[in-house]
PDB file of C-alpha atoms and ligand atoms in Angstrom:
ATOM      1  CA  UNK A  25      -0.719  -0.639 -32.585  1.00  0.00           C
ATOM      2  CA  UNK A  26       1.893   0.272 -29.664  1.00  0.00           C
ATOM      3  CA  UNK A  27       5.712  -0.155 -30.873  1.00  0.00           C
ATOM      4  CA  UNK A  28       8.113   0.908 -28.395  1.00  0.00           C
ATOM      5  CA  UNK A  29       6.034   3.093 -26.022  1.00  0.00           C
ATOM      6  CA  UNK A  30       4.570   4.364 -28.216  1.00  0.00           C
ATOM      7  CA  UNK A  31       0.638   4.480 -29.981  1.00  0.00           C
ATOM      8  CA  UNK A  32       0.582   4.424 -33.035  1.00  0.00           C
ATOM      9  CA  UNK A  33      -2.306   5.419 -35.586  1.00  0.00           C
ATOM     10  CA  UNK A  34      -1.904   4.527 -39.272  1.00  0.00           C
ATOM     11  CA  UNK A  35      -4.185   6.985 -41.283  1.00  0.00           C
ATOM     12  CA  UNK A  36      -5.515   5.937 -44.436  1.00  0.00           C
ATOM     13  CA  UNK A  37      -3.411   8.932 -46.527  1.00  0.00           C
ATOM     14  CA  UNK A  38      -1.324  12.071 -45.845  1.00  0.00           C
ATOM     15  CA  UNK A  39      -5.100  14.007 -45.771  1.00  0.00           C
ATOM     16  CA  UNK A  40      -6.655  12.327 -43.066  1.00  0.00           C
ATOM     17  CA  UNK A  41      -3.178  11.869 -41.023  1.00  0.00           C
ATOM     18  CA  UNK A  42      -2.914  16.183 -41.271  1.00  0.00           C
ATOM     19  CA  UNK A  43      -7.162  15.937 -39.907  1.00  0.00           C
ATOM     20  CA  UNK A  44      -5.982  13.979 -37.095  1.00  0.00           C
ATOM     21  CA  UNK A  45      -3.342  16.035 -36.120  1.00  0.00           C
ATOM     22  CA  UNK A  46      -5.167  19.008 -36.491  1.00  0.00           C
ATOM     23  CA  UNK A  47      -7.965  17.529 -34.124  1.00  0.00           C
ATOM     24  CA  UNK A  48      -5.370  17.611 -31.663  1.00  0.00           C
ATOM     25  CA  UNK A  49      -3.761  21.015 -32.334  1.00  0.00           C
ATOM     26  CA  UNK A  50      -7.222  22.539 -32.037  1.00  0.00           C
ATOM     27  CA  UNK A  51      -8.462  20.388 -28.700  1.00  0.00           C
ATOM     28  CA  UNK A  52      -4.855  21.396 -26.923  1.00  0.00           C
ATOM     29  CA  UNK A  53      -5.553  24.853 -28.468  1.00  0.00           C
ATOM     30  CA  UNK A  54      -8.994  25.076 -27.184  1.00  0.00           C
ATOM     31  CA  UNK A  55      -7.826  23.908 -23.607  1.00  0.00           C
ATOM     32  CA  UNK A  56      -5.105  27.051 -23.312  1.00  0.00           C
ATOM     33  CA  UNK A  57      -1.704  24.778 -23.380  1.00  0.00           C
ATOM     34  CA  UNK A  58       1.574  25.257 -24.308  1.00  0.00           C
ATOM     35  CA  UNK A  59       2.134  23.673 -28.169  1.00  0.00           C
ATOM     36  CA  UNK A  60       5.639  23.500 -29.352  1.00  0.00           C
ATOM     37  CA  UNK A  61       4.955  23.548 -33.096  1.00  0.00           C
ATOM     38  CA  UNK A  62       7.722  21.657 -35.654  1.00  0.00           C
ATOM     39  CA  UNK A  63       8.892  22.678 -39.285  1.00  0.00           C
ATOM     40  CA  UNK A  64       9.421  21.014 -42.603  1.00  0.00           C
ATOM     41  CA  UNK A  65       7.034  20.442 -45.352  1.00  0.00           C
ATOM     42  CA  UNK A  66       5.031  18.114 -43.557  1.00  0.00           C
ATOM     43  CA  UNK A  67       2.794  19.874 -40.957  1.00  0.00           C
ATOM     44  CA  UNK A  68       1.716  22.210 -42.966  1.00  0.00           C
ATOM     45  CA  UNK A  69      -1.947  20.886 -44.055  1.00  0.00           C
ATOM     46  CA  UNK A  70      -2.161  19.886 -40.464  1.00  0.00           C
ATOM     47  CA  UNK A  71      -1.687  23.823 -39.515  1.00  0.00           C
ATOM     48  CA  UNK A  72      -4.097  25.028 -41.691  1.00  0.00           C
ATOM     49  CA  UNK A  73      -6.848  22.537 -40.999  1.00  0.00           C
ATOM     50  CA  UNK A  74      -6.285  23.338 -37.174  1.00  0.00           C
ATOM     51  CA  UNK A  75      -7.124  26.974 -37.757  1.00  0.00           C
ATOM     52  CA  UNK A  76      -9.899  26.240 -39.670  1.00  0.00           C
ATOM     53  CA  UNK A  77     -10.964  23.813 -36.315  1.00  0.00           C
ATOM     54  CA  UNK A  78     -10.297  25.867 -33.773  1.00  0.00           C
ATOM     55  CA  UNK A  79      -9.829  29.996 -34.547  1.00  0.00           C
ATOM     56  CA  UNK A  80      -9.591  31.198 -31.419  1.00  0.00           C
ATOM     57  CA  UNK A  81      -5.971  30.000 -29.821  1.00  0.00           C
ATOM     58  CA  UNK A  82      -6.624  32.585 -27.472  1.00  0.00           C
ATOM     59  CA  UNK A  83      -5.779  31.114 -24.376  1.00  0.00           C
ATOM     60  CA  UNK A  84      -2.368  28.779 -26.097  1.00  0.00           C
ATOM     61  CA  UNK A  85       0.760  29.581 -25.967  1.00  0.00           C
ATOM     62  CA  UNK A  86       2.951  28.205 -29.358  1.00  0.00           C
ATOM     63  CA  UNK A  87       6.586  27.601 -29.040  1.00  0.00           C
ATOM     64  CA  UNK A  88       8.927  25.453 -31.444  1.00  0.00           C
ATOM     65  CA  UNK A  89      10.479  22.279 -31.464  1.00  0.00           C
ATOM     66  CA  UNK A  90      13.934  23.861 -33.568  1.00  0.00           C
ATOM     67  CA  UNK A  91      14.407  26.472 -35.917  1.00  0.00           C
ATOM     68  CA  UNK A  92      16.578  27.353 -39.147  1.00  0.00           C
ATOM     69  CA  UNK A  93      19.123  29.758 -38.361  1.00  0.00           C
ATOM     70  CA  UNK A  94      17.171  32.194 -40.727  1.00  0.00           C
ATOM     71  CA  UNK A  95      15.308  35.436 -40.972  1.00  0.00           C
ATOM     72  CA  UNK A  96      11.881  35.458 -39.578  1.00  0.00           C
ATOM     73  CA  UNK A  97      10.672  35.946 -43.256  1.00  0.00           C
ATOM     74  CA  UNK A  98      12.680  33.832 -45.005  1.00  0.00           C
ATOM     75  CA  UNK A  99      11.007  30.476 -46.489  1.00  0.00           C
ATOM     76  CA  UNK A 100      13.111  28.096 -44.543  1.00  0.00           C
ATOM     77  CA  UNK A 101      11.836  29.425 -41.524  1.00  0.00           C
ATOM     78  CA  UNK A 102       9.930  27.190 -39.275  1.00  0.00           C
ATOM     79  CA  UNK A 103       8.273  30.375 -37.825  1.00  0.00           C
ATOM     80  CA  UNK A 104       7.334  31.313 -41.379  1.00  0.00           C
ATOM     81  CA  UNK A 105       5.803  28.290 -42.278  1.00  0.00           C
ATOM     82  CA  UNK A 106       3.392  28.241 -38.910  1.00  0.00           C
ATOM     83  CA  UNK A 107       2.633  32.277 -39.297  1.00  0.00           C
ATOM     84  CA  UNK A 108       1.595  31.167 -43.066  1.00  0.00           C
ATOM     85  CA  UNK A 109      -0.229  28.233 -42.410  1.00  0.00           C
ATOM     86  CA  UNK A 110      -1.788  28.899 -38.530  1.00  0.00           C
ATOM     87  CA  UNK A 111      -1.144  32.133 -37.097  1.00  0.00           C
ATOM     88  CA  UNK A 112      -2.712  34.508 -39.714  1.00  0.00           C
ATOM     89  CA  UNK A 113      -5.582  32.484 -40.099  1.00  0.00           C
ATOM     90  CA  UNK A 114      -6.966  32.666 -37.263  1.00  0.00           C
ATOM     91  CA  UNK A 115      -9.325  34.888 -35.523  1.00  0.00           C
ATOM     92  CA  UNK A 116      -8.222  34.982 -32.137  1.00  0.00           C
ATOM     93  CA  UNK A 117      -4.196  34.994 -32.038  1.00  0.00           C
ATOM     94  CA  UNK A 118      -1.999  32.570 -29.859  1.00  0.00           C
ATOM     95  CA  UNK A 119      -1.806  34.622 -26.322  1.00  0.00           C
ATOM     96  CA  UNK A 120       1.824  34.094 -26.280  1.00  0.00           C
ATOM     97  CA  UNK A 121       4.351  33.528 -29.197  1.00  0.00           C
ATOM     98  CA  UNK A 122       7.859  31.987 -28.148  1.00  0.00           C
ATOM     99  CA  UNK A 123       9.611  32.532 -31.462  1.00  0.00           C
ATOM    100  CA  UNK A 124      13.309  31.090 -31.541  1.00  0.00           C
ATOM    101  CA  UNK A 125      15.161  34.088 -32.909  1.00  0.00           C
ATOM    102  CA  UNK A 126      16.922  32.208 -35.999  1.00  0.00           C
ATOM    103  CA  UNK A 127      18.196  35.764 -37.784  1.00  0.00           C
ATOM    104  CA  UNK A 128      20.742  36.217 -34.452  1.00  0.00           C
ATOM    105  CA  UNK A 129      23.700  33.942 -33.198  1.00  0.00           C
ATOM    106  CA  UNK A 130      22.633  30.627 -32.821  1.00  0.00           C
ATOM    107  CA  UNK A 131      24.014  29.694 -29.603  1.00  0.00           C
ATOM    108  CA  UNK A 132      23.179  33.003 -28.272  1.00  0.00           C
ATOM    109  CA  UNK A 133      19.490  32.683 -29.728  1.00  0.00           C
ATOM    110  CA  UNK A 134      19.214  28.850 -27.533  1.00  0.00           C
ATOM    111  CA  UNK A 135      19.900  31.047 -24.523  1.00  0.00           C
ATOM    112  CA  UNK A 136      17.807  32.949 -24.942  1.00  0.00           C
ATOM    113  CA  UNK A 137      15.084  30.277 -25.198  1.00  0.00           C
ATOM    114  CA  UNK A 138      16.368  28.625 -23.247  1.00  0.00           C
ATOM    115  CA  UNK A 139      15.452  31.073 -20.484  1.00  0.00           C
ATOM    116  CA  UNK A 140      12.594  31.727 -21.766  1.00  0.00           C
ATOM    117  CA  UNK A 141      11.525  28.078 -21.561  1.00  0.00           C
ATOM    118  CA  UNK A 142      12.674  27.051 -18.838  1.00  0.00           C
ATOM    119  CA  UNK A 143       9.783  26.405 -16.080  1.00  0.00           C
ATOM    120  CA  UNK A 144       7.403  25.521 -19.106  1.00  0.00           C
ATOM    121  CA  UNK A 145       5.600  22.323 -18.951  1.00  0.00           C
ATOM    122  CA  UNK A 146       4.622  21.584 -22.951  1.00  0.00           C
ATOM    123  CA  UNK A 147       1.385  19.988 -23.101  1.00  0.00           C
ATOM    124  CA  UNK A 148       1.960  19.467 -26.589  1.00  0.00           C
ATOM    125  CA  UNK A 149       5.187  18.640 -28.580  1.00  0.00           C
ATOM    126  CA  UNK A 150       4.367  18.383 -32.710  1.00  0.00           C
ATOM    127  CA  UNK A 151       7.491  16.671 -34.174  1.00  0.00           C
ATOM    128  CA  UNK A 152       8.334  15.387 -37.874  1.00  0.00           C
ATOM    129  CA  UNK A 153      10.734  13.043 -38.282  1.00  0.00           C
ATOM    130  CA  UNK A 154      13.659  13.108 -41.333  1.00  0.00           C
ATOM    131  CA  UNK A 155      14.835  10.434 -43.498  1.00  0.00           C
ATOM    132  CA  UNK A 156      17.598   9.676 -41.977  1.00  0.00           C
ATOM    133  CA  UNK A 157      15.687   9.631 -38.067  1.00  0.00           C
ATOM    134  CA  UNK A 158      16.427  12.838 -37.439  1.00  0.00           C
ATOM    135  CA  UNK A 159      13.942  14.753 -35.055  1.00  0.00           C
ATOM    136  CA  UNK A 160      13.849  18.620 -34.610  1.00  0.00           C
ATOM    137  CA  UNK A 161      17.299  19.302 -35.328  1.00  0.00           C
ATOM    138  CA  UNK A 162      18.887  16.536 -33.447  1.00  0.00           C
ATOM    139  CA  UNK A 163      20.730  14.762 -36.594  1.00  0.00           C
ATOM    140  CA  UNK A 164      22.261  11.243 -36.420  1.00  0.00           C
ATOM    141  CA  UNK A 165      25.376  10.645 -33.848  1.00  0.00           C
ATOM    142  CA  UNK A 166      25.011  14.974 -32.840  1.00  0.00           C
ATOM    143  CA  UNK A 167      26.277  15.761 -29.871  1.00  0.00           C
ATOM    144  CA  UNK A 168      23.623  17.105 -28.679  1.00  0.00           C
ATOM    145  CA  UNK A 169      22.510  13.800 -28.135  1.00  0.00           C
ATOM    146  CA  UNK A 170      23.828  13.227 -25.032  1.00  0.00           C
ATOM    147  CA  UNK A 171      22.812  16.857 -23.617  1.00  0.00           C
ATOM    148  CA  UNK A 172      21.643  16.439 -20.420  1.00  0.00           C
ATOM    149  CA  UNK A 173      21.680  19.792 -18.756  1.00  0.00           C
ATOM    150  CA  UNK A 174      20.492  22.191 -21.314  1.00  0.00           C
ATOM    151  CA  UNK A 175      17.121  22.578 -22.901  1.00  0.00           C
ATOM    152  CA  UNK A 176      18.251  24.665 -25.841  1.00  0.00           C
ATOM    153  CA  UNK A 177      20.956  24.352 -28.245  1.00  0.00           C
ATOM    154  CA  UNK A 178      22.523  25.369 -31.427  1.00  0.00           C
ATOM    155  CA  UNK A 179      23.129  22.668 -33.728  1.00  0.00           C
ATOM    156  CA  UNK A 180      24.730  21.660 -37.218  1.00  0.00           C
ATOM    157  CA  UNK A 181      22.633  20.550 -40.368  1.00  0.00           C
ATOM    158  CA  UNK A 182      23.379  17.284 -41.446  1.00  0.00           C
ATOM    159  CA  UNK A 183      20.503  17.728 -44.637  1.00  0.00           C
ATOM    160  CA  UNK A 184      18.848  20.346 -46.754  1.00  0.00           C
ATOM    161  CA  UNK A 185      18.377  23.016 -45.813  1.00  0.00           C
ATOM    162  CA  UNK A 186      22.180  23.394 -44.883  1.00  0.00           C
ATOM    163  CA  UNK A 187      21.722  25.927 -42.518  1.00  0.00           C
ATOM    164  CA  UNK A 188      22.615  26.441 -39.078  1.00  0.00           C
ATOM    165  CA  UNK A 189      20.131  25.443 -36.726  1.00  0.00           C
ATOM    166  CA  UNK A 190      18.678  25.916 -33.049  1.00  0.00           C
ATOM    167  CA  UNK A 191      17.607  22.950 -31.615  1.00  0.00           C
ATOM    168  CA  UNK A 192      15.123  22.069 -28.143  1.00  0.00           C
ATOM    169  CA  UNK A 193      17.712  19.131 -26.810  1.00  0.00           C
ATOM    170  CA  UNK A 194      16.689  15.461 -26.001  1.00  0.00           C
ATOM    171  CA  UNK A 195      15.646  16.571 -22.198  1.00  0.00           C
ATOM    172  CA  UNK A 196      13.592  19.119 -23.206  1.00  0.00           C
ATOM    173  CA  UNK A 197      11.189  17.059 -25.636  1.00  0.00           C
ATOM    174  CA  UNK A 198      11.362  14.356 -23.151  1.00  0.00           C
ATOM    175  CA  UNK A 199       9.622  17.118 -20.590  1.00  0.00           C
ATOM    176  CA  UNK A 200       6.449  17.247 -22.816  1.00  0.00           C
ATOM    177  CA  UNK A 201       3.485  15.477 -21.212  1.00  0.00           C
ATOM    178  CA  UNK A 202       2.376  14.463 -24.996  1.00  0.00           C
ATOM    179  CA  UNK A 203       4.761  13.851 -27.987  1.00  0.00           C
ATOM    180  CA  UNK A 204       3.157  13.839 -31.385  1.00  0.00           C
ATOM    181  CA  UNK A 205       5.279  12.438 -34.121  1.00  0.00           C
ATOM    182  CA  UNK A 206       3.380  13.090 -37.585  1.00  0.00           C
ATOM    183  CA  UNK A 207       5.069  11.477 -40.716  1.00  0.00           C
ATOM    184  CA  UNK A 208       4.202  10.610 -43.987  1.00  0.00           C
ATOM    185  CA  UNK A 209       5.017   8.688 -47.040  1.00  0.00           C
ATOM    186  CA  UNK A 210       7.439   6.069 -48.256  1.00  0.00           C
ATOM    187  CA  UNK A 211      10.398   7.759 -48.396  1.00  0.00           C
ATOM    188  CA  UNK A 212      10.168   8.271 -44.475  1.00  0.00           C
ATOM    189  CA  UNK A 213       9.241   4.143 -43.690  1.00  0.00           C
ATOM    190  CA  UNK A 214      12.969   3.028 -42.612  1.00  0.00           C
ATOM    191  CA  UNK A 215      13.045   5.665 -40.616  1.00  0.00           C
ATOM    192  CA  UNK A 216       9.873   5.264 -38.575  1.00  0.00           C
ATOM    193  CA  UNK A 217      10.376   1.518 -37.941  1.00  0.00           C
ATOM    194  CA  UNK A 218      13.989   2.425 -36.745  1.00  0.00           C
ATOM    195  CA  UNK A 219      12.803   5.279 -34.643  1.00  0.00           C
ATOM    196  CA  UNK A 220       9.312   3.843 -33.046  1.00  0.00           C
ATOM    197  CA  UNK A 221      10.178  -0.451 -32.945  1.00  0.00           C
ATOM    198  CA  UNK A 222      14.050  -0.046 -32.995  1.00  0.00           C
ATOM    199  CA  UNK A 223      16.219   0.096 -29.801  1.00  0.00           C
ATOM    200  CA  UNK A 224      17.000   3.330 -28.827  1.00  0.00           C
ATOM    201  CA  UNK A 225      19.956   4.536 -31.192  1.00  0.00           C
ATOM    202  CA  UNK A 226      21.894   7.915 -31.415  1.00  0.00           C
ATOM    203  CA  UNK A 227      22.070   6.832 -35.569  1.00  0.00           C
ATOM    204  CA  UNK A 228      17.925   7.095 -35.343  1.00  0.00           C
ATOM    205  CA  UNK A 229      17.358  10.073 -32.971  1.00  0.00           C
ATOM    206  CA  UNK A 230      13.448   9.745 -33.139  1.00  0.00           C
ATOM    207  CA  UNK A 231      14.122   6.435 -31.109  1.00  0.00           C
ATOM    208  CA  UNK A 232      15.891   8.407 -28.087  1.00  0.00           C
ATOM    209  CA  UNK A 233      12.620  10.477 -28.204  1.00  0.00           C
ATOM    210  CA  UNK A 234       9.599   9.265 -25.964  1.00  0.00           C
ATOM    211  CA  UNK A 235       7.479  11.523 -23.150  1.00  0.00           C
ATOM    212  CA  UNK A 236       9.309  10.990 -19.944  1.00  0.00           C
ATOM    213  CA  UNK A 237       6.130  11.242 -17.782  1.00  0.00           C
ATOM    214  CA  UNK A 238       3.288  11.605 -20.413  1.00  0.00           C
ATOM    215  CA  UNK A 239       2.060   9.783 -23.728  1.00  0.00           C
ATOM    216  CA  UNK A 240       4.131   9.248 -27.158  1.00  0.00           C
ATOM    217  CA  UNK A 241       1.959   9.052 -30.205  1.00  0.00           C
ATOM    218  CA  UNK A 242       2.791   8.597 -33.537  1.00  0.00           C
ATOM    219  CA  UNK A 243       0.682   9.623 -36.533  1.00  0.00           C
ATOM    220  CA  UNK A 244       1.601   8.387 -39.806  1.00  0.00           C
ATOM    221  CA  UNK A 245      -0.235   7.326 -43.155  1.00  0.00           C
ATOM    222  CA  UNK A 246       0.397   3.972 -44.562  1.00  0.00           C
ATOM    223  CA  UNK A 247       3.303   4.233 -46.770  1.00  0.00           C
ATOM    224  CA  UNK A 248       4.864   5.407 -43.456  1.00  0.00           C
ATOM    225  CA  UNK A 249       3.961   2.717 -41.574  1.00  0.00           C
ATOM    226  CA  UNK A 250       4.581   0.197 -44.329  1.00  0.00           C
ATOM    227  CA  UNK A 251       7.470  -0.989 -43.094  1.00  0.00           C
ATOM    228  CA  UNK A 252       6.935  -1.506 -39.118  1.00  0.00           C
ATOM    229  CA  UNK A 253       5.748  -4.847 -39.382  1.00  0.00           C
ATOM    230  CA  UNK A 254       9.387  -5.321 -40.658  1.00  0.00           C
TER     231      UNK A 254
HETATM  232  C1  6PG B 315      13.196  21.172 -39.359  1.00  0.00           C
HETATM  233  C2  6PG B 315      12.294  20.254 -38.630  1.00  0.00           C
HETATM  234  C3  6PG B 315      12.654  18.792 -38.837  1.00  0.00           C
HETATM  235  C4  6PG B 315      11.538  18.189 -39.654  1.00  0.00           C
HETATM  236  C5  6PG B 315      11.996  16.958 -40.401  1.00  0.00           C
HETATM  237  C6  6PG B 315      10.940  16.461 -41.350  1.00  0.00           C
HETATM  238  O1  6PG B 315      13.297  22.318 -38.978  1.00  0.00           O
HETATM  239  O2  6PG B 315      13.767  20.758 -40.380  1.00  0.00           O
HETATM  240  O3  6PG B 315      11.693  20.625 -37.513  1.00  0.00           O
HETATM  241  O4  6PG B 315      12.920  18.042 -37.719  1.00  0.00           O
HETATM  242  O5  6PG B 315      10.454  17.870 -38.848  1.00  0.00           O
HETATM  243  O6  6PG B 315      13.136  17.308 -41.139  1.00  0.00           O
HETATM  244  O7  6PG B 315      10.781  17.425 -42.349  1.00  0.00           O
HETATM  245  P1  6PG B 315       9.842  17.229 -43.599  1.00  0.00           P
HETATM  246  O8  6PG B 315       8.454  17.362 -43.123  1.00  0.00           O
HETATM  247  O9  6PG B 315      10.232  18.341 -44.529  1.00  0.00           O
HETATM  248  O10 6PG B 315      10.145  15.895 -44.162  1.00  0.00           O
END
């Protein structure tokens, strides 16, 4: 199926849609690129399954998409979550970490990434997508919307967790030569038919999100997909 520019595979369930993101974590991981890893409570099989794929991300580099303004230990981290799930299972460590520092000042924390990313080509961008369309942390009508200078930026919460947030901007996921949305179950359908067959819309942010010179794919079980046919 290709919506909007972009492919889109319809797993069976929220299982095999993890396996088939995992297939790709571990190929890009096995090739030495540059993964930008996302947050939530969704990619979290799709971590561990990776690791157990590929344990030896020796030559990849892992960055992330957006980050909780939180300690690196807290359980709203998104750094937590992949160190959990990915990083301490495996036998050969990622070569190079880009955390984003969530326990300092947010906007001083997106400079800091920002020059840190900044000449990076991501071969791989992992993102989930919210309820309500959001993507990293680029919530409905943010500013940071219309960014078009800076790659990294701190941002509001507009759901749970209500914390603040630093966020890569639409310019920088656009950069990534493939864009991986995985999302599952029915809570998240709306969304995905707003964000993959919709117009582009700052109220869906996931539509304003598509690889500028690369591939957009979307992985998603069925209750996810149930309503694209819409
Ligand atoms: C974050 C994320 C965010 C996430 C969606 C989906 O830090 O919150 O990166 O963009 O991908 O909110 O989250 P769930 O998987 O929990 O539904």
């Amino acid at each position: 199926m290709n919506t909007r520019g972009v492919e889109v595979i319809v797993a069976d369930d929220e299982e095999s849609a993890a396996r088939r993101v995992a297939d790709l974590l571990a190929a890009a991981a096995r090739e030495g690129s540059e993964i930008a890893l996302t947050g939530g409570s969704t990619p979290g099989r799709a971590y561990e399954l990776a690791a157990r794929l590929e344990p030896n991300w020796g030559r990849a580099g892992i960055w992330w998409g957006d980050e909780r303004c939180v300690a690196p230990d807290d359980e709203r981290s998104n750094f937590r979550l992949a160190q959990e799930k990915l990083i301490v299972r495996l036998d050969g460590p990622p070569a190079r970490v880009h955390r984003i520092r969530g326990e300092d000042e947010p906007a001083a924390a997106a400079a800091v990434y920002e020059q840190e990313l900044k000449g990076t080509t991501l071969d791989l961008l992992l993102l989930g997508l919210g309820p309500d369309g959001h993507v990293a942390s680029l919530f409905p009508h943010a500013p940071g919307l219309e960014e078009t200078e800076r790659l990294v930026i701190h941002a509001e919460p507009q759901l749970d967790p209500y914390v603040e947030r630093v966020t890569l901007t639409p310019p920088a996921l656009r950069g990534a030569r493939r864009i991986v949305f995985l999302v599952t179950g029915e809570q998240k359908a709306e969304a995905v038919a707003g964000a993959l067959a919709g117009p582009p819309d700052p109220a869906v942010p996931g539509s304003l999100i598509r690889s500028e010179h690369g591939e957009t794919l979307a992985i998603l079980d069925r209750q996810a997909a149930s309503r694209l046919g819409d």
